[in-house]
Short mmCIF file of C-alpha atoms in Angstrom, two decimals:
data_model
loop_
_atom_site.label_atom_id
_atom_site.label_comp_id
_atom_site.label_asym_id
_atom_site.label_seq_id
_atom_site.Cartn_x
_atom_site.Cartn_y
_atom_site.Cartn_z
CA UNK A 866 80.21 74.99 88.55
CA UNK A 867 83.39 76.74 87.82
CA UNK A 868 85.63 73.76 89.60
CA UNK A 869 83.92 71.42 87.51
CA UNK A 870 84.42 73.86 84.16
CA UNK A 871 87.99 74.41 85.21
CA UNK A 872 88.53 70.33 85.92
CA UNK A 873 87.01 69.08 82.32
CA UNK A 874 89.27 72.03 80.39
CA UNK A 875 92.30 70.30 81.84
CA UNK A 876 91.03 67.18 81.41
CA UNK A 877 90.33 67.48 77.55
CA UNK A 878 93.87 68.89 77.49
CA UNK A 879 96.03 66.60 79.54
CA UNK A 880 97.93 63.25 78.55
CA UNK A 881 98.52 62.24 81.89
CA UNK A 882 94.43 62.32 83.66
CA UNK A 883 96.15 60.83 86.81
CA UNK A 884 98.82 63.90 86.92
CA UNK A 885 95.95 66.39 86.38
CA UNK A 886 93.75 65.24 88.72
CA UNK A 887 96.38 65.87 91.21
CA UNK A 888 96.79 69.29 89.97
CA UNK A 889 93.36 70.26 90.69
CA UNK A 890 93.60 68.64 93.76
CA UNK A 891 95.98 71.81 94.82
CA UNK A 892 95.50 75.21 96.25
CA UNK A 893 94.40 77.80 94.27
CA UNK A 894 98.00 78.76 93.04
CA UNK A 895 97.78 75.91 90.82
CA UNK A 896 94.76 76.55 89.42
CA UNK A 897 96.05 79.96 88.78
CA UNK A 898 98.82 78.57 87.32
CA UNK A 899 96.66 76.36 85.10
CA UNK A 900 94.34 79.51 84.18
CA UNK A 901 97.49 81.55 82.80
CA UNK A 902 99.41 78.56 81.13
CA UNK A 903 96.06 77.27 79.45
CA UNK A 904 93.83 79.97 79.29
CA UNK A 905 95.19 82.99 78.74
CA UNK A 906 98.74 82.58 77.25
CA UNK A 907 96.90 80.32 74.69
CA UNK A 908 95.34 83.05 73.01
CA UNK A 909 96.48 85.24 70.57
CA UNK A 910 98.03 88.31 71.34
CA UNK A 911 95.36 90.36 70.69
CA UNK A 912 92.87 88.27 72.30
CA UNK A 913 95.43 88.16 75.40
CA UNK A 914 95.01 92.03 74.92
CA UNK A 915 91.46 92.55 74.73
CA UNK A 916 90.78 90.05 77.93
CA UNK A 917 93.04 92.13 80.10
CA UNK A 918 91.97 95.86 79.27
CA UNK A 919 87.98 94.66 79.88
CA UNK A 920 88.88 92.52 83.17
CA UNK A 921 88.81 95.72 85.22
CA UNK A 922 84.78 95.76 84.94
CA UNK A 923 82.19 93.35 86.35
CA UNK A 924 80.08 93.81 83.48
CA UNK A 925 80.96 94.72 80.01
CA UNK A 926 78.40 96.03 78.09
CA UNK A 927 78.24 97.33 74.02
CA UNK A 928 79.63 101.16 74.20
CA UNK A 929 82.10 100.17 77.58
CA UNK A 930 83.68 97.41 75.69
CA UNK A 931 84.70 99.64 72.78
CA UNK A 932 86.11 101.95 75.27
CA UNK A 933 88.35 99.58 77.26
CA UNK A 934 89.75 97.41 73.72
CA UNK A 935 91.37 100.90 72.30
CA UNK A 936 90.87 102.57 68.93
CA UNK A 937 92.57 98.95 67.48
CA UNK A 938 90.55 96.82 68.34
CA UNK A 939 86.97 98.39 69.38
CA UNK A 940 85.48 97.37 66.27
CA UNK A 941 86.32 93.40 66.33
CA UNK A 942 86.01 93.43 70.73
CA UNK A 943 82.00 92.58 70.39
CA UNK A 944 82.90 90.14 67.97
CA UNK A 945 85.88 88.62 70.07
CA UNK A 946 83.94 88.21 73.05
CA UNK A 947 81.30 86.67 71.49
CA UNK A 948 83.33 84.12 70.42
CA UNK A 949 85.02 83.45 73.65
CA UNK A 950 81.76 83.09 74.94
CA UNK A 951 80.75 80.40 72.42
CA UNK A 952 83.58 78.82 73.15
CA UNK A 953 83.09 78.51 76.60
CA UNK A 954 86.71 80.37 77.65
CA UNK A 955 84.85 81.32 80.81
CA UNK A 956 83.18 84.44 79.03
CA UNK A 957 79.74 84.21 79.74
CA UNK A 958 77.17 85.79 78.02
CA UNK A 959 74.13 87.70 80.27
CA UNK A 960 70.61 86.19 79.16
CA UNK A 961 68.36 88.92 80.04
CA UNK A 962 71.27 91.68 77.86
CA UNK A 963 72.07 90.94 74.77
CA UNK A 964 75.86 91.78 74.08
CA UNK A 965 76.57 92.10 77.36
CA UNK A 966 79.31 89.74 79.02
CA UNK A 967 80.97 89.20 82.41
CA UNK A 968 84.00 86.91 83.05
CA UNK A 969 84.10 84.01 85.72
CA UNK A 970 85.28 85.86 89.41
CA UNK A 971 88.66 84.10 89.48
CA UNK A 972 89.42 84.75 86.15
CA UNK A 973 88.34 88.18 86.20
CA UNK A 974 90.74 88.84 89.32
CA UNK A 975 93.64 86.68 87.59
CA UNK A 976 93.40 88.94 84.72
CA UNK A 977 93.38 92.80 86.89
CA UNK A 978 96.07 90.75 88.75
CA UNK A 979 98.36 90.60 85.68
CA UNK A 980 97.43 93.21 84.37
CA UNK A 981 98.04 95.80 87.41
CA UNK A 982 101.58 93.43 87.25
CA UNK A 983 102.37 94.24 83.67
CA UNK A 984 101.40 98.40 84.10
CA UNK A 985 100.38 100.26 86.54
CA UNK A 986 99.76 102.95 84.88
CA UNK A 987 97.72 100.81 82.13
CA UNK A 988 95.84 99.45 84.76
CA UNK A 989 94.92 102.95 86.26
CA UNK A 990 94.03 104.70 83.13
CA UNK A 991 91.38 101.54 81.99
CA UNK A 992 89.74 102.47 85.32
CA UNK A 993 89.67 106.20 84.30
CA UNK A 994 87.99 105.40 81.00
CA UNK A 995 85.74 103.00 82.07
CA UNK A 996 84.66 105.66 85.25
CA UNK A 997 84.39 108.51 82.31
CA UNK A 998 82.43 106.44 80.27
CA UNK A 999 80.00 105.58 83.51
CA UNK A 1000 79.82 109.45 83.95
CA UNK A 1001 78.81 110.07 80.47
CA UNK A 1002 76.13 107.62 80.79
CA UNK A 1003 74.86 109.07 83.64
CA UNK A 1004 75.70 106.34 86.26
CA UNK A 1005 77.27 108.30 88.59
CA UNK A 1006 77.32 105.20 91.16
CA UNK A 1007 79.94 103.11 88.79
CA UNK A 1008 81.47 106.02 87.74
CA UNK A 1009 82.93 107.00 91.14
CA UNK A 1010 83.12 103.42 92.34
CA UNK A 1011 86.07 103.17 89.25
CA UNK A 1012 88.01 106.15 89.95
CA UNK A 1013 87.94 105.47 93.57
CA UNK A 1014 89.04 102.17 93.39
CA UNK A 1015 92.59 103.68 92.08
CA UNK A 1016 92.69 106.73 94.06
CA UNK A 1017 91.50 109.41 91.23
CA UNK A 1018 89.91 111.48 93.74
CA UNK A 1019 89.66 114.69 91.73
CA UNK A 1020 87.72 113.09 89.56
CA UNK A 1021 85.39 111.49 91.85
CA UNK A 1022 84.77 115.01 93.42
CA UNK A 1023 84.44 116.42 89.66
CA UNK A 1024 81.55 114.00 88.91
CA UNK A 1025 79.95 114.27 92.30
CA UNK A 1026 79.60 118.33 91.20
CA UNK A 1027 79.31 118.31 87.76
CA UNK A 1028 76.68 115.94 87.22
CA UNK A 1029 75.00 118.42 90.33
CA UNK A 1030 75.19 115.41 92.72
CA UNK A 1031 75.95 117.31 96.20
CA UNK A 1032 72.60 117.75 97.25
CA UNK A 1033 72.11 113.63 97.61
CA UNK A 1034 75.88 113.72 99.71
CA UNK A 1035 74.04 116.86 101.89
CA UNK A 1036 70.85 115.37 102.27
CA UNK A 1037 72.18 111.65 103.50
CA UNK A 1038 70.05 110.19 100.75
CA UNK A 1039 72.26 107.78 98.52
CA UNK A 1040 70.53 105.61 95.90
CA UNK A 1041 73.54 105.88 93.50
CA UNK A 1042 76.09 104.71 96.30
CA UNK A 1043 78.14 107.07 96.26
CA UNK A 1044 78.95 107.20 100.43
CA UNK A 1045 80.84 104.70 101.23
CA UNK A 1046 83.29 105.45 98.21
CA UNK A 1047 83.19 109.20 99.51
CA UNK A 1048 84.14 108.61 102.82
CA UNK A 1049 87.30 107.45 101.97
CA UNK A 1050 88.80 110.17 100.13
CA UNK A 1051 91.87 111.41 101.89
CA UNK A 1052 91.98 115.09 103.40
CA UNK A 1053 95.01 115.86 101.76
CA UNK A 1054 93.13 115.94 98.58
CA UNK A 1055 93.28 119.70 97.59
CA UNK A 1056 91.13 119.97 94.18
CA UNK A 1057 88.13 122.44 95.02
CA UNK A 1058 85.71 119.73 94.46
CA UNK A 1059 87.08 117.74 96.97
CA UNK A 1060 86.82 119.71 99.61
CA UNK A 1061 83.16 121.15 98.70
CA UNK A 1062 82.38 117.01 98.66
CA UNK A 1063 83.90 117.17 102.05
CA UNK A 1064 82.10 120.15 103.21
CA UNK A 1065 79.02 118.21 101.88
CA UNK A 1066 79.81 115.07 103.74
CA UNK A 1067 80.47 117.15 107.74
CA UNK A 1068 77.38 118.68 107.08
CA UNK A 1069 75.39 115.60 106.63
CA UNK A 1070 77.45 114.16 109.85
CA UNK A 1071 76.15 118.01 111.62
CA UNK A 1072 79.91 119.03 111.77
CA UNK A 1073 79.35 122.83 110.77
CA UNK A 1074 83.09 123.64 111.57
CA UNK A 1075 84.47 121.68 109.39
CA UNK A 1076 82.32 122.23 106.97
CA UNK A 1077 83.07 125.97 107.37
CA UNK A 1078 86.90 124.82 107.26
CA UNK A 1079 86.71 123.04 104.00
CA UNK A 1080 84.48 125.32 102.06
CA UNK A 1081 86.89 127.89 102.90
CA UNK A 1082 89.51 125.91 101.26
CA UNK A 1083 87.22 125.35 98.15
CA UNK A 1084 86.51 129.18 98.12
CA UNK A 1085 90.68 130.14 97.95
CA UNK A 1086 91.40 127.35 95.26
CA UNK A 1087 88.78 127.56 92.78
CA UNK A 1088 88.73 130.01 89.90
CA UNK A 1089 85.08 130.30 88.01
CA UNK A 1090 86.51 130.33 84.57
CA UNK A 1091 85.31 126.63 82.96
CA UNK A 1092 81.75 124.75 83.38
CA UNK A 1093 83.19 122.20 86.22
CA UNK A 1094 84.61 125.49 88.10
CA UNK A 1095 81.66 127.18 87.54
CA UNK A 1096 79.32 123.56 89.38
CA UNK A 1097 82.38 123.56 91.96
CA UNK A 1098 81.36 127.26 92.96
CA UNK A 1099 77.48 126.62 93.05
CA UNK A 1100 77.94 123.31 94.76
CA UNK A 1101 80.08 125.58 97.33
CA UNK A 1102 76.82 127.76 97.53
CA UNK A 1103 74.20 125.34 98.24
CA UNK A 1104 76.46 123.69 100.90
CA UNK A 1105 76.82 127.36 102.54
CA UNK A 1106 73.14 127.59 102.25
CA UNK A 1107 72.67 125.10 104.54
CA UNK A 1108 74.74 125.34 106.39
#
């Protein structure tokens, strides 16, 4: 479906149908290509704007989109996207959830892509909003699945203990997902969280020393003086508890 959406956009646009047919005929580069030179750099600026601060979701939904267009542009996004969608600029609309969109998979990947190409940092901090917005919804599963993904491992550890998580990472049950992200935060992380997350995580794998090891760590860095210091320090207790 999206080869033939892709090959009757450049069709409509080309004056040469023998010279475009070759061109789809190529390896995904051109298509890429194709995708930025039609596509994208078509649209205005703001458009251009709007596509690449919500490509770093699957899913955009009302509330998240706001959040990832910027003060700018949040009321007009819905709008925007709506549009697009109409227009069939591979923004489709979900069925089953009104306002909701998603972008086609290649496009969605061109645009983090260029985006990640044109800032870094831009690309980083979209994840961080769209991870604290996930958090204040209470979908802890996306939330830490976003700040993973760019290697914001404080505040993975910070929702995993503020939203009084640790007892699924102790117990080994995981219906919001949250393991396999986990697992991959580095040791050198030193935030108190992390290392009560850690503790969590060798006492569900029955590794009681370094459990011990990291909850001492948690115990010497964290100061009970804010609401997320105070979770860090009763996380730290229910993990000893257990223990």
């Amino acid at each position: 479906a999206a080869g033939l959406r892709f090959a009757t956009m450049l069709l409509q646009r080309s004056e040469s149908p023998d010279e475009a047919v070759s061109q789809l005929a190529g390896d995904t580069g051109n298509i890429a290509e194709y995708l930025m030179a039609e596509v994208l750099q078509k649209q205005t600026d703001d458009v251009q704007a709007l596509l690449l601060r919500t490509s770093v979701v699957d899913v955009l939904q009302p509330g998240l989109i706001e959040e990832l267009a910027g003060r700018a542009a949040a009321r007009s996004a819905a709008r925007t996207l709506a549009a697009l969608a109409g227009g069939n600029v591979l923004v489709e609309a979900l069925p089953d959830h009104p306002g909701w969109y998603r972008y086609h998979p290649f496009l969605r990947d061109l645009l983090r892509a260029e985006l990640a190409h044109q800032s870094r940092s831009r690309f980083v901090r979209l994840h961080k909003k769209a991870a604290d917005w996930y958090a204040r919804e209470g979908r802890l599963g996306p939330a830490v699945g976003m700040a993973a993904a760019v290697g914001a491992w404080s505040d993975v550890s910070a929702y995993v203990v503020d939203s009084l998580s640790i007892g699924e990472v102790l117990l080994g049950h995981d219906p919001a997902g949250l393991d396999h992200d986990l697992r991959k935060m580095p040791s050198g992380v030193t935030d108190p969280a992390a290392s009560v997350v850690r503790a969590a995580l060798a006492l569900a794998d029955r590794d009681p020393d370094r459990c011990a090891e990291e909850l001492g760590r948690a115990v010497e860095t964290a100061a009970p003086v804010s609401v997320h210091d105070r979770a860090v320090e009763l996380a730290a207790d229910i993990v000893e508890g257990l223990e």
